[in-house]
């Protein structure tokens, strides 16, 4: 897949975002003998305008969806009478239902498969016509409903970790377009930022999402193959349920990123998180470096 046009689109469609203060105080505790650092993406490495990947939200977004389809070359006759966003969400939920029926408690989808089904049904119903660019439509929609921008301190933090020779990894609820934000918005791909493919676990590839421990177990297996220990690996994420809980269950050290009110999730009302505390709380990414000093 030639991703250059998609990277170009994301770059042109994006504009700077500022974090929203959380009022939290940092607690960058000392993490002993860390040999690897792993990050979440949305709300941690990237400011997320919606606070999370857009698949996590279900409000109507029909105008944005129709605009994205038209930009990608589709025609949308009778758009005003078509509940396009609701139809897309129905297909999304149907794909998730199939995964649940297969025994997956926290199912993930491949969003391009969801859109393919959605557009085929829409074409049969006369809502969509023409031969558009499916992947561009998805990216154009995502940029409209969930604008993203690099988190302050991202470059300094990743450069500092690379200078220390620490391997970097990712565990993220994500889709095919997620890695494209890095060359689009930072000028470097994830491997150029020294993230290792072998230490990067994406929900869309596993077809299972956080808070399942499966993604972290996959990472732990890869760490062991490299002679690394999850107990000496720091995982940084913004959600106590989706990030800190499964990472802790799998034996990782944890840091809660509390740098943006859009995405900070303490989950205080969720009984699964009662009594759970991260090893550290950081309010700016570069505090990760303090945790390791």
PDB file of C-alpha atoms in Angstrom:
ATOM      1  CA  UNK A   1       0.000   0.000   0.000  1.00  0.00           C
ATOM      2  CA  UNK A   2       1.368   3.403  -1.006  1.00  0.00           C
ATOM      3  CA  UNK A   3       0.785   5.501   2.097  1.00  0.00           C
ATOM      4  CA  UNK A   4       2.412   8.692   0.768  1.00  0.00           C
ATOM      5  CA  UNK A   5      -0.900  10.261  -0.396  1.00  0.00           C
ATOM      6  CA  UNK A   6      -2.485   9.498   2.966  1.00  0.00           C
ATOM      7  CA  UNK A   7       0.465  11.002   4.856  1.00  0.00           C
ATOM      8  CA  UNK A   8       0.228  14.056   2.619  1.00  0.00           C
ATOM      9  CA  UNK A   9      -3.490  14.368   3.323  1.00  0.00           C
ATOM     10  CA  UNK A  10      -3.060  14.086   7.098  1.00  0.00           C
ATOM     11  CA  UNK A  11      -0.327  16.734   7.034  1.00  0.00           C
ATOM     12  CA  UNK A  12      -2.489  19.163   5.093  1.00  0.00           C
ATOM     13  CA  UNK A  13      -5.654  18.493   7.091  1.00  0.00           C
ATOM     14  CA  UNK A  14      -4.036  18.882  10.522  1.00  0.00           C
ATOM     15  CA  UNK A  15      -3.392  21.991  12.571  1.00  0.00           C
ATOM     16  CA  UNK A  16      -1.815  22.524  15.992  1.00  0.00           C
ATOM     17  CA  UNK A  17      -3.729  21.535  19.102  1.00  0.00           C
ATOM     18  CA  UNK A  18      -2.933  22.546  22.664  1.00  0.00           C
ATOM     19  CA  UNK A  19      -3.376  20.326  25.690  1.00  0.00           C
ATOM     20  CA  UNK A  20      -6.105  21.103  28.204  1.00  0.00           C
ATOM     21  CA  UNK A  21      -4.821  21.362  31.756  1.00  0.00           C
ATOM     22  CA  UNK A  22      -5.798  18.505  34.036  1.00  0.00           C
ATOM     23  CA  UNK A  23      -4.965  20.064  37.397  1.00  0.00           C
ATOM     24  CA  UNK A  24      -2.995  16.944  38.291  1.00  0.00           C
ATOM     25  CA  UNK A  25       0.339  17.081  40.097  1.00  0.00           C
ATOM     26  CA  UNK A  26       3.153  14.936  38.710  1.00  0.00           C
ATOM     27  CA  UNK A  27       4.487  12.004  40.703  1.00  0.00           C
ATOM     28  CA  UNK A  28       7.398  10.844  38.530  1.00  0.00           C
ATOM     29  CA  UNK A  29       8.614   8.057  40.791  1.00  0.00           C
ATOM     30  CA  UNK A  30      11.955   6.366  40.311  1.00  0.00           C
ATOM     31  CA  UNK A  31      11.647   3.241  38.189  1.00  0.00           C
ATOM     32  CA  UNK A  32      14.544   0.930  38.875  1.00  0.00           C
ATOM     33  CA  UNK A  33      16.529  -0.764  36.123  1.00  0.00           C
ATOM     34  CA  UNK A  34      14.182   0.064  33.238  1.00  0.00           C
ATOM     35  CA  UNK A  35      15.454  -1.536  30.031  1.00  0.00           C
ATOM     36  CA  UNK A  36      12.551  -0.697  27.665  1.00  0.00           C
ATOM     37  CA  UNK A  37       9.792   1.935  27.410  1.00  0.00           C
ATOM     38  CA  UNK A  38       6.437   1.292  25.727  1.00  0.00           C
ATOM     39  CA  UNK A  39       3.750   3.865  24.939  1.00  0.00           C
ATOM     40  CA  UNK A  40       0.083   4.171  24.143  1.00  0.00           C
ATOM     41  CA  UNK A  41      -0.677   6.453  21.171  1.00  0.00           C
ATOM     42  CA  UNK A  42      -3.944   8.411  21.418  1.00  0.00           C
ATOM     43  CA  UNK A  43      -3.942  10.780  24.374  1.00  0.00           C
ATOM     44  CA  UNK A  44      -0.333   9.890  25.212  1.00  0.00           C
ATOM     45  CA  UNK A  45       2.004  10.429  22.256  1.00  0.00           C
ATOM     46  CA  UNK A  46      -0.667  12.250  20.260  1.00  0.00           C
ATOM     47  CA  UNK A  47      -3.115  14.889  21.407  1.00  0.00           C
ATOM     48  CA  UNK A  48      -6.489  13.493  20.375  1.00  0.00           C
ATOM     49  CA  UNK A  49      -9.250  15.992  19.720  1.00  0.00           C
ATOM     50  CA  UNK A  50     -11.897  13.457  20.729  1.00  0.00           C
ATOM     51  CA  UNK A  51      -9.832  12.033  23.592  1.00  0.00           C
ATOM     52  CA  UNK A  52      -9.412   8.602  21.962  1.00  0.00           C
ATOM     53  CA  UNK A  53      -9.452   6.864  18.605  1.00  0.00           C
ATOM     54  CA  UNK A  54     -12.755   7.816  16.961  1.00  0.00           C
ATOM     55  CA  UNK A  55     -14.100   4.238  17.025  1.00  0.00           C
ATOM     56  CA  UNK A  56     -14.561   4.670  20.776  1.00  0.00           C
ATOM     57  CA  UNK A  57     -17.289   7.282  20.273  1.00  0.00           C
ATOM     58  CA  UNK A  58     -20.742   6.858  18.802  1.00  0.00           C
ATOM     59  CA  UNK A  59     -22.375  10.286  18.362  1.00  0.00           C
ATOM     60  CA  UNK A  60     -23.766  11.209  14.959  1.00  0.00           C
ATOM     61  CA  UNK A  61     -21.140  12.527  12.573  1.00  0.00           C
ATOM     62  CA  UNK A  62     -23.007  12.361   9.292  1.00  0.00           C
ATOM     63  CA  UNK A  63     -21.868  15.758   7.905  1.00  0.00           C
ATOM     64  CA  UNK A  64     -18.209  14.848   8.438  1.00  0.00           C
ATOM     65  CA  UNK A  65     -18.768  11.433   6.876  1.00  0.00           C
ATOM     66  CA  UNK A  66     -20.474  12.833   3.781  1.00  0.00           C
ATOM     67  CA  UNK A  67     -17.697  15.422   3.351  1.00  0.00           C
ATOM     68  CA  UNK A  68     -15.043  12.705   3.598  1.00  0.00           C
ATOM     69  CA  UNK A  69     -16.778  10.520   1.026  1.00  0.00           C
ATOM     70  CA  UNK A  70     -17.078  13.386  -1.427  1.00  0.00           C
ATOM     71  CA  UNK A  71     -13.449  14.357  -0.932  1.00  0.00           C
ATOM     72  CA  UNK A  72     -12.431  10.769  -1.729  1.00  0.00           C
ATOM     73  CA  UNK A  73     -14.303  10.800  -5.029  1.00  0.00           C
ATOM     74  CA  UNK A  74     -17.683   9.311  -4.146  1.00  0.00           C
ATOM     75  CA  UNK A  75     -20.969  10.981  -4.991  1.00  0.00           C
ATOM     76  CA  UNK A  76     -23.596  11.068  -2.263  1.00  0.00           C
ATOM     77  CA  UNK A  77     -27.066  11.661  -3.733  1.00  0.00           C
ATOM     78  CA  UNK A  78     -29.728  12.534  -1.207  1.00  0.00           C
ATOM     79  CA  UNK A  79     -27.224  13.006   1.609  1.00  0.00           C
ATOM     80  CA  UNK A  80     -29.646  15.062   3.670  1.00  0.00           C
ATOM     81  CA  UNK A  81     -31.978  12.062   4.020  1.00  0.00           C
ATOM     82  CA  UNK A  82     -29.279   9.468   4.795  1.00  0.00           C
ATOM     83  CA  UNK A  83     -28.279   8.744   8.417  1.00  0.00           C
ATOM     84  CA  UNK A  84     -24.791   7.828   7.210  1.00  0.00           C
ATOM     85  CA  UNK A  85     -23.041   7.966  10.587  1.00  0.00           C
ATOM     86  CA  UNK A  86     -25.634   5.729  12.211  1.00  0.00           C
ATOM     87  CA  UNK A  87     -25.305   3.220   9.356  1.00  0.00           C
ATOM     88  CA  UNK A  88     -21.523   3.175   9.731  1.00  0.00           C
ATOM     89  CA  UNK A  89     -21.798   2.606  13.476  1.00  0.00           C
ATOM     90  CA  UNK A  90     -24.262  -0.229  12.881  1.00  0.00           C
ATOM     91  CA  UNK A  91     -21.706  -1.965  10.660  1.00  0.00           C
ATOM     92  CA  UNK A  92     -18.989  -1.345  13.226  1.00  0.00           C
ATOM     93  CA  UNK A  93     -21.087  -2.929  15.950  1.00  0.00           C
ATOM     94  CA  UNK A  94     -21.936  -5.890  13.728  1.00  0.00           C
ATOM     95  CA  UNK A  95     -18.239  -6.602  13.158  1.00  0.00           C
ATOM     96  CA  UNK A  96     -17.649  -6.359  16.897  1.00  0.00           C
ATOM     97  CA  UNK A  97     -20.597  -8.654  17.587  1.00  0.00           C
ATOM     98  CA  UNK A  98     -19.074 -11.330  15.361  1.00  0.00           C
ATOM     99  CA  UNK A  99     -15.824 -11.150  17.298  1.00  0.00           C
ATOM    100  CA  UNK A 100     -17.676 -11.397  20.592  1.00  0.00           C
ATOM    101  CA  UNK A 101     -19.528 -14.448  19.272  1.00  0.00           C
ATOM    102  CA  UNK A 102     -16.091 -15.970  18.609  1.00  0.00           C
ATOM    103  CA  UNK A 103     -15.269 -15.571  22.292  1.00  0.00           C
ATOM    104  CA  UNK A 104     -13.349 -12.270  22.241  1.00  0.00           C
ATOM    105  CA  UNK A 105     -14.342 -10.141  25.237  1.00  0.00           C
ATOM    106  CA  UNK A 106     -12.838  -6.903  23.881  1.00  0.00           C
ATOM    107  CA  UNK A 107     -13.168  -7.196  20.096  1.00  0.00           C
ATOM    108  CA  UNK A 108     -11.353  -5.008  17.625  1.00  0.00           C
ATOM    109  CA  UNK A 109     -12.122  -4.549  13.937  1.00  0.00           C
ATOM    110  CA  UNK A 110     -10.206  -3.778  10.779  1.00  0.00           C
ATOM    111  CA  UNK A 111     -11.834  -0.486   9.931  1.00  0.00           C
ATOM    112  CA  UNK A 112     -11.282  -0.869   6.188  1.00  0.00           C
ATOM    113  CA  UNK A 113     -13.378  -4.074   6.272  1.00  0.00           C
ATOM    114  CA  UNK A 114     -16.149  -2.245   8.142  1.00  0.00           C
ATOM    115  CA  UNK A 115     -16.138   0.568   5.597  1.00  0.00           C
ATOM    116  CA  UNK A 116     -16.168  -1.854   2.676  1.00  0.00           C
ATOM    117  CA  UNK A 117     -19.356  -3.474   3.973  1.00  0.00           C
ATOM    118  CA  UNK A 118     -20.844  -0.087   4.821  1.00  0.00           C
ATOM    119  CA  UNK A 119     -20.196   1.318   1.332  1.00  0.00           C
ATOM    120  CA  UNK A 120     -21.469  -1.779  -0.464  1.00  0.00           C
ATOM    121  CA  UNK A 121     -24.776  -1.568   1.399  1.00  0.00           C
ATOM    122  CA  UNK A 122     -24.936   2.196   0.863  1.00  0.00           C
ATOM    123  CA  UNK A 123     -24.368   1.737  -2.875  1.00  0.00           C
ATOM    124  CA  UNK A 124     -27.104  -0.915  -3.065  1.00  0.00           C
ATOM    125  CA  UNK A 125     -29.466   1.525  -1.356  1.00  0.00           C
ATOM    126  CA  UNK A 126     -28.526   4.347  -3.718  1.00  0.00           C
ATOM    127  CA  UNK A 127     -26.847   6.469  -1.035  1.00  0.00           C
ATOM    128  CA  UNK A 128     -23.360   6.333  -2.561  1.00  0.00           C
ATOM    129  CA  UNK A 129     -22.168   6.122  -6.156  1.00  0.00           C
ATOM    130  CA  UNK A 130     -18.914   6.308  -8.057  1.00  0.00           C
ATOM    131  CA  UNK A 131     -15.497   4.742  -7.616  1.00  0.00           C
ATOM    132  CA  UNK A 132     -13.827   6.575  -4.773  1.00  0.00           C
ATOM    133  CA  UNK A 133     -10.683   5.921  -2.745  1.00  0.00           C
ATOM    134  CA  UNK A 134     -11.724   3.841   0.259  1.00  0.00           C
ATOM    135  CA  UNK A 135      -8.611   4.441   2.371  1.00  0.00           C
ATOM    136  CA  UNK A 136      -8.615   8.165   1.659  1.00  0.00           C
ATOM    137  CA  UNK A 137     -12.278   8.359   2.685  1.00  0.00           C
ATOM    138  CA  UNK A 138     -11.446   6.695   5.998  1.00  0.00           C
ATOM    139  CA  UNK A 139      -8.495   8.991   6.661  1.00  0.00           C
ATOM    140  CA  UNK A 140     -10.435  12.095   5.630  1.00  0.00           C
ATOM    141  CA  UNK A 141     -13.220  11.128   8.012  1.00  0.00           C
ATOM    142  CA  UNK A 142     -10.806  10.434  10.870  1.00  0.00           C
ATOM    143  CA  UNK A 143      -9.071  13.782  10.418  1.00  0.00           C
ATOM    144  CA  UNK A 144     -12.434  15.513  10.617  1.00  0.00           C
ATOM    145  CA  UNK A 145     -13.804  13.753  13.693  1.00  0.00           C
ATOM    146  CA  UNK A 146     -10.577  13.188  15.636  1.00  0.00           C
ATOM    147  CA  UNK A 147      -7.922  15.785  14.825  1.00  0.00           C
ATOM    148  CA  UNK A 148      -4.528  14.881  16.265  1.00  0.00           C
ATOM    149  CA  UNK A 149      -1.241  16.625  16.962  1.00  0.00           C
ATOM    150  CA  UNK A 150       2.031  15.595  18.602  1.00  0.00           C
ATOM    151  CA  UNK A 151       1.962  15.840  22.376  1.00  0.00           C
ATOM    152  CA  UNK A 152       4.260  18.546  23.787  1.00  0.00           C
ATOM    153  CA  UNK A 153       7.648  17.086  24.605  1.00  0.00           C
ATOM    154  CA  UNK A 154       7.276  14.139  22.227  1.00  0.00           C
ATOM    155  CA  UNK A 155      10.436  14.798  20.229  1.00  0.00           C
ATOM    156  CA  UNK A 156      12.561  15.566  23.286  1.00  0.00           C
ATOM    157  CA  UNK A 157      11.314  12.493  25.112  1.00  0.00           C
ATOM    158  CA  UNK A 158      11.819  10.037  22.269  1.00  0.00           C
ATOM    159  CA  UNK A 159      15.218  11.507  21.444  1.00  0.00           C
ATOM    160  CA  UNK A 160      16.280  11.273  25.089  1.00  0.00           C
ATOM    161  CA  UNK A 161      15.189   7.645  25.338  1.00  0.00           C
ATOM    162  CA  UNK A 162      16.966   6.757  22.106  1.00  0.00           C
ATOM    163  CA  UNK A 163      20.121   8.478  23.343  1.00  0.00           C
ATOM    164  CA  UNK A 164      20.032   6.183  26.368  1.00  0.00           C
ATOM    165  CA  UNK A 165      19.806   3.207  24.051  1.00  0.00           C
ATOM    166  CA  UNK A 166      16.441   2.059  25.387  1.00  0.00           C
ATOM    167  CA  UNK A 167      14.272   0.014  22.988  1.00  0.00           C
ATOM    168  CA  UNK A 168      10.881   1.621  22.376  1.00  0.00           C
ATOM    169  CA  UNK A 169       7.554  -0.116  21.792  1.00  0.00           C
ATOM    170  CA  UNK A 170       3.835   0.524  21.415  1.00  0.00           C
ATOM    171  CA  UNK A 171       0.657  -1.096  22.669  1.00  0.00           C
ATOM    172  CA  UNK A 172      -2.303   0.807  21.254  1.00  0.00           C
ATOM    173  CA  UNK A 173      -5.907   0.562  20.202  1.00  0.00           C
ATOM    174  CA  UNK A 174      -5.323   1.689  16.633  1.00  0.00           C
ATOM    175  CA  UNK A 175      -6.084   1.306  12.946  1.00  0.00           C
ATOM    176  CA  UNK A 176      -4.023   1.286   9.744  1.00  0.00           C
ATOM    177  CA  UNK A 177      -3.860   5.080   9.672  1.00  0.00           C
ATOM    178  CA  UNK A 178      -2.511   5.518  13.215  1.00  0.00           C
ATOM    179  CA  UNK A 179       1.213   5.121  12.399  1.00  0.00           C
ATOM    180  CA  UNK A 180       0.815   7.566   9.496  1.00  0.00           C
ATOM    181  CA  UNK A 181       0.387  10.490  11.887  1.00  0.00           C
ATOM    182  CA  UNK A 182       4.065  10.299  12.795  1.00  0.00           C
ATOM    183  CA  UNK A 183       5.607  10.976   9.366  1.00  0.00           C
ATOM    184  CA  UNK A 184       2.751  13.390   8.649  1.00  0.00           C
ATOM    185  CA  UNK A 185       3.098  15.458  11.831  1.00  0.00           C
ATOM    186  CA  UNK A 186       6.659  14.845  13.075  1.00  0.00           C
ATOM    187  CA  UNK A 187       8.546  14.193   9.841  1.00  0.00           C
ATOM    188  CA  UNK A 188       9.729  10.795  11.071  1.00  0.00           C
ATOM    189  CA  UNK A 189       8.224   7.333  10.871  1.00  0.00           C
ATOM    190  CA  UNK A 190       7.941   5.248  14.019  1.00  0.00           C
ATOM    191  CA  UNK A 191      11.037   3.177  13.109  1.00  0.00           C
ATOM    192  CA  UNK A 192      12.928   6.441  12.536  1.00  0.00           C
ATOM    193  CA  UNK A 193      11.938   7.396  16.082  1.00  0.00           C
ATOM    194  CA  UNK A 194      13.566   4.031  17.033  1.00  0.00           C
ATOM    195  CA  UNK A 195      10.311   2.198  17.786  1.00  0.00           C
ATOM    196  CA  UNK A 196      10.815  -1.497  17.071  1.00  0.00           C
ATOM    197  CA  UNK A 197       8.265  -3.343  14.974  1.00  0.00           C
ATOM    198  CA  UNK A 198       8.832  -6.441  17.116  1.00  0.00           C
ATOM    199  CA  UNK A 199       7.802  -4.450  20.211  1.00  0.00           C
ATOM    200  CA  UNK A 200       4.747  -2.780  18.680  1.00  0.00           C
ATOM    201  CA  UNK A 201       1.337  -4.380  19.211  1.00  0.00           C
ATOM    202  CA  UNK A 202      -1.688  -2.919  17.422  1.00  0.00           C
ATOM    203  CA  UNK A 203      -5.276  -3.827  18.256  1.00  0.00           C
ATOM    204  CA  UNK A 204      -6.325  -3.919  14.591  1.00  0.00           C
ATOM    205  CA  UNK A 205      -3.698  -6.590  13.863  1.00  0.00           C
ATOM    206  CA  UNK A 206      -4.627  -8.666  16.904  1.00  0.00           C
ATOM    207  CA  UNK A 207      -8.368  -8.053  16.345  1.00  0.00           C
ATOM    208  CA  UNK A 208      -8.588  -7.567  20.076  1.00  0.00           C
ATOM    209  CA  UNK A 209      -8.334  -4.353  22.033  1.00  0.00           C
ATOM    210  CA  UNK A 210      -7.461  -2.995  25.426  1.00  0.00           C
ATOM    211  CA  UNK A 211      -8.271  -3.515  28.264  1.00  0.00           C
ATOM    212  CA  UNK A 212      -7.637  -7.118  27.274  1.00  0.00           C
ATOM    213  CA  UNK A 213      -4.300  -8.360  28.566  1.00  0.00           C
ATOM    214  CA  UNK A 214      -3.747 -10.190  25.260  1.00  0.00           C
ATOM    215  CA  UNK A 215      -1.894  -7.269  23.671  1.00  0.00           C
ATOM    216  CA  UNK A 216       0.415  -6.986  26.675  1.00  0.00           C
ATOM    217  CA  UNK A 217       1.003 -10.731  26.708  1.00  0.00           C
ATOM    218  CA  UNK A 218       2.052 -10.497  23.052  1.00  0.00           C
ATOM    219  CA  UNK A 219       4.473  -7.749  23.997  1.00  0.00           C
ATOM    220  CA  UNK A 220       5.808  -9.722  26.961  1.00  0.00           C
ATOM    221  CA  UNK A 221       6.507 -12.668  24.664  1.00  0.00           C
ATOM    222  CA  UNK A 222       8.426 -10.418  22.255  1.00  0.00           C
ATOM    223  CA  UNK A 223      10.388  -8.913  25.129  1.00  0.00           C
ATOM    224  CA  UNK A 224      11.408 -12.343  26.375  1.00  0.00           C
ATOM    225  CA  UNK A 225      12.624 -13.255  22.881  1.00  0.00           C
ATOM    226  CA  UNK A 226      14.952 -10.240  23.045  1.00  0.00           C
ATOM    227  CA  UNK A 227      16.137 -11.116  26.524  1.00  0.00           C
ATOM    228  CA  UNK A 228      14.122  -8.314  28.100  1.00  0.00           C
ATOM    229  CA  UNK A 229      11.872  -8.520  31.165  1.00  0.00           C
ATOM    230  CA  UNK A 230       8.363  -6.973  31.415  1.00  0.00           C
ATOM    231  CA  UNK A 231       9.220  -6.187  35.049  1.00  0.00           C
ATOM    232  CA  UNK A 232      11.953  -3.873  33.783  1.00  0.00           C
ATOM    233  CA  UNK A 233       9.737  -2.325  31.106  1.00  0.00           C
ATOM    234  CA  UNK A 234       7.832   0.920  31.687  1.00  0.00           C
ATOM    235  CA  UNK A 235       4.424   1.268  30.030  1.00  0.00           C
ATOM    236  CA  UNK A 236       3.046   4.811  29.649  1.00  0.00           C
ATOM    237  CA  UNK A 237      -0.644   5.427  28.947  1.00  0.00           C
ATOM    238  CA  UNK A 238      -3.458   7.837  29.766  1.00  0.00           C
ATOM    239  CA  UNK A 239      -6.219   5.440  30.847  1.00  0.00           C
ATOM    240  CA  UNK A 240      -6.278   3.594  34.168  1.00  0.00           C
ATOM    241  CA  UNK A 241      -8.580   0.860  32.799  1.00  0.00           C
ATOM    242  CA  UNK A 242      -7.258   0.430  29.272  1.00  0.00           C
ATOM    243  CA  UNK A 243      -3.580   1.024  29.987  1.00  0.00           C
ATOM    244  CA  UNK A 244      -2.526   0.737  33.616  1.00  0.00           C
ATOM    245  CA  UNK A 245      -4.711  -2.220  34.641  1.00  0.00           C
ATOM    246  CA  UNK A 246      -3.737  -4.695  31.883  1.00  0.00           C
ATOM    247  CA  UNK A 247      -0.099  -3.568  31.951  1.00  0.00           C
ATOM    248  CA  UNK A 248       0.059  -4.122  35.698  1.00  0.00           C
ATOM    249  CA  UNK A 249      -1.630  -7.532  35.388  1.00  0.00           C
ATOM    250  CA  UNK A 250       1.015  -8.566  32.874  1.00  0.00           C
ATOM    251  CA  UNK A 251       3.914  -7.523  35.089  1.00  0.00           C
ATOM    252  CA  UNK A 252       4.919  -4.151  33.621  1.00  0.00           C
ATOM    253  CA  UNK A 253       5.867  -1.038  35.559  1.00  0.00           C
ATOM    254  CA  UNK A 254       3.375   1.729  34.805  1.00  0.00           C
ATOM    255  CA  UNK A 255       3.136   5.493  34.406  1.00  0.00           C
ATOM    256  CA  UNK A 256      -0.192   7.276  33.943  1.00  0.00           C
ATOM    257  CA  UNK A 257       0.073  10.186  31.525  1.00  0.00           C
ATOM    258  CA  UNK A 258      -2.103  12.980  32.941  1.00  0.00           C
ATOM    259  CA  UNK A 259      -1.171  15.726  30.521  1.00  0.00           C
ATOM    260  CA  UNK A 260      -4.440  16.431  28.683  1.00  0.00           C
ATOM    261  CA  UNK A 261      -7.935  16.651  30.164  1.00  0.00           C
ATOM    262  CA  UNK A 262      -9.490  15.341  26.923  1.00  0.00           C
ATOM    263  CA  UNK A 263      -7.921  11.944  27.335  1.00  0.00           C
ATOM    264  CA  UNK A 264      -7.023  11.466  31.008  1.00  0.00           C
ATOM    265  CA  UNK A 265      -9.108   8.568  32.337  1.00  0.00           C
ATOM    266  CA  UNK A 266      -8.907   7.848  36.065  1.00  0.00           C
ATOM    267  CA  UNK A 267     -12.019   5.595  35.849  1.00  0.00           C
ATOM    268  CA  UNK A 268     -12.881   6.284  39.466  1.00  0.00           C
ATOM    269  CA  UNK A 269     -16.411   4.918  39.038  1.00  0.00           C
ATOM    270  CA  UNK A 270     -15.239   1.633  37.504  1.00  0.00           C
ATOM    271  CA  UNK A 271     -14.997  -1.127  40.141  1.00  0.00           C
ATOM    272  CA  UNK A 272     -12.235  -2.810  38.133  1.00  0.00           C
ATOM    273  CA  UNK A 273      -9.991   0.139  38.970  1.00  0.00           C
ATOM    274  CA  UNK A 274     -10.811   0.541  42.656  1.00  0.00           C
ATOM    275  CA  UNK A 275      -7.598   0.681  44.635  1.00  0.00           C
ATOM    276  CA  UNK A 276      -5.448   0.658  41.505  1.00  0.00           C
ATOM    277  CA  UNK A 277      -2.631   3.189  41.411  1.00  0.00           C
ATOM    278  CA  UNK A 278       0.016   3.649  38.713  1.00  0.00           C
ATOM    279  CA  UNK A 279       3.638   3.521  39.783  1.00  0.00           C
ATOM    280  CA  UNK A 280       4.048   7.091  38.511  1.00  0.00           C
ATOM    281  CA  UNK A 281       1.875   9.980  37.346  1.00  0.00           C
ATOM    282  CA  UNK A 282       3.375  12.336  34.776  1.00  0.00           C
ATOM    283  CA  UNK A 283       1.885  15.527  33.366  1.00  0.00           C
ATOM    284  CA  UNK A 284       4.375  16.086  30.545  1.00  0.00           C
ATOM    285  CA  UNK A 285       6.004  13.441  28.391  1.00  0.00           C
ATOM    286  CA  UNK A 286       9.547  14.499  29.190  1.00  0.00           C
ATOM    287  CA  UNK A 287       8.927  13.508  32.808  1.00  0.00           C
ATOM    288  CA  UNK A 288       9.421   9.945  31.580  1.00  0.00           C
ATOM    289  CA  UNK A 289      13.124  10.805  31.497  1.00  0.00           C
ATOM    290  CA  UNK A 290      12.957  11.878  35.153  1.00  0.00           C
ATOM    291  CA  UNK A 291      11.412   8.534  36.054  1.00  0.00           C
ATOM    292  CA  UNK A 292      14.494   6.792  34.678  1.00  0.00           C
ATOM    293  CA  UNK A 293      17.174   9.080  36.121  1.00  0.00           C
TER     294      UNK A 293
END
